[in-house]
C-alpha atoms as a printed R data frame, in Angstrom:
    type eleno elety resid chain resno       x       y       z
1   ATOM     1    CA   UNK     A     1 -23.894  31.612   7.976
2   ATOM     2    CA   UNK     A     2 -24.130  28.839   5.385
3   ATOM     3    CA   UNK     A     3 -20.999  30.166   3.664
4   ATOM     4    CA   UNK     A     4 -19.061  30.068   6.935
5   ATOM     5    CA   UNK     A     5 -20.151  26.473   7.523
6   ATOM     6    CA   UNK     A     6 -19.138  25.387   4.015
7   ATOM     7    CA   UNK     A     7 -15.763  27.121   4.318
8   ATOM     8    CA   UNK     A     8 -15.190  25.508   7.715
9   ATOM     9    CA   UNK     A     9 -15.948  22.071   6.326
10  ATOM    10    CA   UNK     A    10 -13.636  22.648   3.379
11  ATOM    11    CA   UNK     A    11 -10.863  23.747   5.742
12  ATOM    12    CA   UNK     A    12 -11.289  20.632   7.853
13  ATOM    13    CA   UNK     A    13 -11.317  18.434   4.748
14  ATOM    14    CA   UNK     A    14  -8.089  20.022   3.534
15  ATOM    15    CA   UNK     A    15  -6.372  19.147   6.827
16  ATOM    16    CA   UNK     A    16  -6.729  15.464   6.077
17  ATOM    17    CA   UNK     A    17  -4.067  14.928   3.448
18  ATOM    18    CA   UNK     A    18  -5.108  11.375   2.777
19  ATOM    19    CA   UNK     A    19  -4.286  10.051  -0.630
20  ATOM    20    CA   UNK     A    20  -7.078   9.325  -3.087
21  ATOM    21    CA   UNK     A    21  -7.143   5.701  -4.151
22  ATOM    22    CA   UNK     A    22  -6.654   5.138  -7.856
23  ATOM    23    CA   UNK     A    23  -7.670   2.017  -9.739
24  ATOM    24    CA   UNK     A    24  -4.686   0.237 -11.255
25  ATOM    25    CA   UNK     A    25  -4.568  -2.572 -13.803
26  ATOM    26    CA   UNK     A    26  -2.330  -5.608 -13.464
27  ATOM    27    CA   UNK     A    27  -0.259  -4.316 -16.399
28  ATOM    28    CA   UNK     A    28   0.179  -0.886 -14.795
29  ATOM    29    CA   UNK     A    29   1.144  -2.529 -11.504
30  ATOM    30    CA   UNK     A    30   3.771  -4.569 -13.366
31  ATOM    31    CA   UNK     A    31   5.215  -1.360 -14.843
32  ATOM    32    CA   UNK     A    32   5.158   0.350 -11.438
33  ATOM    33    CA   UNK     A    33   7.028  -2.521  -9.798
34  ATOM    34    CA   UNK     A    34   9.573  -2.613 -12.655
35  ATOM    35    CA   UNK     A    35  10.635   1.011 -12.073
36  ATOM    36    CA   UNK     A    36  14.134   1.384 -10.672
37  ATOM    37    CA   UNK     A    37  14.836   3.394  -7.546
38  ATOM    38    CA   UNK     A    38  17.828   4.260  -5.401
39  ATOM    39    CA   UNK     A    39  15.694   3.490  -2.330
40  ATOM    40    CA   UNK     A    40  13.991   0.323  -1.149
41  ATOM    41    CA   UNK     A    41  10.589   0.039  -2.790
42  ATOM    42    CA   UNK     A    42   7.806  -1.395  -0.662
43  ATOM    43    CA   UNK     A    43   4.503  -2.689  -2.072
44  ATOM    44    CA   UNK     A    44   2.049  -3.567   0.678
45  ATOM    45    CA   UNK     A    45  -0.993  -5.631  -0.342
46  ATOM    46    CA   UNK     A    46  -3.975  -5.150   1.964
47  ATOM    47    CA   UNK     A    47  -7.758  -4.935   2.152
48  ATOM    48    CA   UNK     A    48 -10.078  -2.816   4.277
49  ATOM    49    CA   UNK     A    49 -11.617  -5.937   5.858
50  ATOM    50    CA   UNK     A    50  -8.231  -7.382   6.921
51  ATOM    51    CA   UNK     A    51  -7.534  -6.565  10.582
52  ATOM    52    CA   UNK     A    52  -3.786  -7.330  10.511
53  ATOM    53    CA   UNK     A    53  -3.460  -5.245   7.324
54  ATOM    54    CA   UNK     A    54  -5.112  -2.246   8.932
55  ATOM    55    CA   UNK     A    55  -3.019  -2.628  12.085
56  ATOM    56    CA   UNK     A    56   0.299  -2.470  10.213
57  ATOM    57    CA   UNK     A    57  -0.607   0.406   7.876
58  ATOM    58    CA   UNK     A    58   0.687   3.151  10.212
59  ATOM    59    CA   UNK     A    59   4.104   1.439  10.307
60  ATOM    60    CA   UNK     A    60   4.335   1.543   6.521
61  ATOM    61    CA   UNK     A    61   3.076   5.121   6.425
62  ATOM    62    CA   UNK     A    62   5.704   6.169   8.967
63  ATOM    63    CA   UNK     A    63   8.366   4.394   6.909
64  ATOM    64    CA   UNK     A    64   7.288   6.325   3.813
65  ATOM    65    CA   UNK     A    65   7.273   9.610   5.732
66  ATOM    66    CA   UNK     A    66  10.829   8.968   6.935
67  ATOM    67    CA   UNK     A    67  11.948   8.893   3.277
68  ATOM    68    CA   UNK     A    68  14.020   5.758   3.909
69  ATOM    69    CA   UNK     A    69  11.829   3.791   1.486
70  ATOM    70    CA   UNK     A    70   9.148   4.387  -1.119
71  ATOM    71    CA   UNK     A    71   5.908   2.792   0.076
72  ATOM    72    CA   UNK     A    72   2.961   1.972  -2.158
73  ATOM    73    CA   UNK     A    73  -0.266   0.519  -0.808
74  ATOM    74    CA   UNK     A    74  -2.168  -1.854  -3.105
75  ATOM    75    CA   UNK     A    75  -5.718  -2.600  -1.993
76  ATOM    76    CA   UNK     A    76  -7.181  -5.959  -2.917
77  ATOM    77    CA   UNK     A    77 -10.713  -4.868  -2.063
78  ATOM    78    CA   UNK     A    78 -13.181  -5.500  -4.861
79  ATOM    79    CA   UNK     A    79 -13.311  -2.551  -7.271
80  ATOM    80    CA   UNK     A    80 -16.944  -1.900  -6.310
81  ATOM    81    CA   UNK     A    81 -15.765  -1.475  -2.683
82  ATOM    82    CA   UNK     A    82 -13.349   1.359  -3.467
83  ATOM    83    CA   UNK     A    83 -15.310   3.728  -1.193
84  ATOM    84    CA   UNK     A    84 -14.738   1.419   1.803
85  ATOM    85    CA   UNK     A    85 -11.016   1.399   1.079
86  ATOM    86    CA   UNK     A    86 -11.003   5.169   0.565
87  ATOM    87    CA   UNK     A    87 -12.790   5.709   3.869
88  ATOM    88    CA   UNK     A    88 -10.099   3.691   5.667
89  ATOM    89    CA   UNK     A    89  -7.264   5.539   3.911
90  ATOM    90    CA   UNK     A    90  -8.821   8.856   4.917
91  ATOM    91    CA   UNK     A    91  -9.391   7.711   8.516
92  ATOM    92    CA   UNK     A    92  -5.751   6.582   8.774
93  ATOM    93    CA   UNK     A    93  -4.472   9.780   7.060
94  ATOM    94    CA   UNK     A    94  -2.479   7.746   4.553
95  ATOM    95    CA   UNK     A    95  -0.396   9.959   2.270
96  ATOM    96    CA   UNK     A    96   1.572   7.194   0.533
97  ATOM    97    CA   UNK     A    97   0.629   6.323  -3.023
98  ATOM    98    CA   UNK     A    98  -2.445   4.100  -2.826
99  ATOM    99    CA   UNK     A    99  -4.057   1.991  -5.525
100 ATOM   100    CA   UNK     A   100  -6.859  -0.533  -5.758
101 ATOM   101    CA   UNK     A   101  -6.091  -3.428  -8.080
102 ATOM   102    CA   UNK     A   102  -8.773  -3.504 -10.733
103 ATOM   103    CA   UNK     A   103  -8.716  -7.292 -11.086
104 ATOM   104    CA   UNK     A   104 -10.424 -10.090  -9.225
105 ATOM   105    CA   UNK     A   105  -8.554 -12.737 -11.215
106 ATOM   106    CA   UNK     A   106  -6.039 -13.781  -8.575
107 ATOM   107    CA   UNK     A   107  -4.264 -16.133 -10.967
108 ATOM   108    CA   UNK     A   108  -3.536 -13.108 -13.143
109 ATOM   109    CA   UNK     A   109  -1.459 -11.190 -10.602
110 ATOM   110    CA   UNK     A   110  -0.406 -13.411  -7.664
111 ATOM   111    CA   UNK     A   111   2.339 -15.313  -9.542
112 ATOM   112    CA   UNK     A   112   3.632 -12.023 -10.990
113 ATOM   113    CA   UNK     A   113   4.191 -10.680  -7.487
114 ATOM   114    CA   UNK     A   114   5.719 -13.893  -6.104
115 ATOM   115    CA   UNK     A   115   5.491 -17.572  -6.934
116 ATOM   116    CA   UNK     A   116   5.584 -18.168  -3.164
117 ATOM   117    CA   UNK     A   117   2.449 -16.110  -2.527
118 ATOM   118    CA   UNK     A   118  -0.541 -18.226  -1.469
119 ATOM   119    CA   UNK     A   119  -2.810 -15.197  -1.867
120 ATOM   120    CA   UNK     A   120  -3.103 -14.480   1.880
121 ATOM   121    CA   UNK     A   121  -2.813 -10.911   3.110
122 ATOM   122    CA   UNK     A   122  -1.194  -8.882   4.436
123 ATOM   123    CA   UNK     A   123   1.631  -9.425   2.008
124 ATOM   124    CA   UNK     A   124   4.527  -7.188   1.118
125 ATOM   125    CA   UNK     A   125   6.970  -7.071  -1.773
126 ATOM   126    CA   UNK     A   126  10.269  -5.320  -1.102
127 ATOM   127    CA   UNK     A   127  12.640  -4.408  -3.909
128 ATOM   128    CA   UNK     A   128  16.195  -3.480  -2.998
129 ATOM   129    CA   UNK     A   129  17.989  -0.616  -4.777
130 ATOM   130    CA   UNK     A   130  19.791  -3.239  -6.897
131 ATOM   131    CA   UNK     A   131  16.411  -4.582  -8.075
132 ATOM   132    CA   UNK     A   132  16.336  -7.822  -6.093
133 ATOM   133    CA   UNK     A   133  12.847  -8.822  -4.881
134 ATOM   134    CA   UNK     A   134  11.974 -10.065  -1.391
135 ATOM   135    CA   UNK     A   135   8.456 -11.214  -0.590
136 ATOM   136    CA   UNK     A   136   6.822 -11.626   2.813
137 ATOM   137    CA   UNK     A   137   3.366 -13.084   3.410
138 ATOM   138    CA   UNK     A   138   2.854 -11.854   6.968
139 ATOM   139    CA   UNK     A   139   1.903  -8.933   9.149
140 ATOM   140    CA   UNK     A   140   4.785  -6.761  10.306
141 ATOM   141    CA   UNK     A   141   5.526  -5.202  13.637
142 ATOM   142    CA   UNK     A   142   7.160  -1.795  13.332
143 ATOM   143    CA   UNK     A   143  10.619  -2.929  14.441
144 ATOM   144    CA   UNK     A   144  10.602  -5.864  11.995
145 ATOM   145    CA   UNK     A   145   9.619  -3.620   9.106
146 ATOM   146    CA   UNK     A   146  12.343  -1.111   9.871
147 ATOM   147    CA   UNK     A   147  14.908  -3.914  10.153
148 ATOM   148    CA   UNK     A   148  13.966  -5.400   6.764
149 ATOM   149    CA   UNK     A   149  14.279  -2.013   5.067
150 ATOM   150    CA   UNK     A   150  17.589  -1.279   6.782
151 ATOM   151    CA   UNK     A   151  18.966  -4.669   5.692
152 ATOM   152    CA   UNK     A   152  17.820  -4.208   2.090
153 ATOM   153    CA   UNK     A   153  19.058  -0.634   1.752
154 ATOM   154    CA   UNK     A   154  22.578  -1.831   1.060
155 ATOM   155    CA   UNK     A   155  21.645  -4.717  -1.236
């Protein structure tokens, strides 16, 4: 009976294809952002305690699933809170690449993402196929997000 229970739990766990969160350094994030792509690249900065961030996550996940853009989630939770972030990612069934920035020195990474970034989240960096960067410090509605990606796809 115990074996059946364990196998059932493992089967249920395998149905949730949520991505495991990986710690990422500022330097590794820089290299990730510098990679070229023939699609729009989308880097969404969020935290598990940010209501607007959590609300918009399904829109980004759907965008990634549609293959019209490459979406990467970057958690700004404290590294010691990685389990809280992981729990949210699992609950939301996020399959997009997901990282937790292993730095609490905001001055170290904020200006590298955008000089216009005050540090507020949600925030999103879009990179067009030509490599041009577009930064938004706001929460997105689904239609807005899709429109931004559509507009940048040809740039």
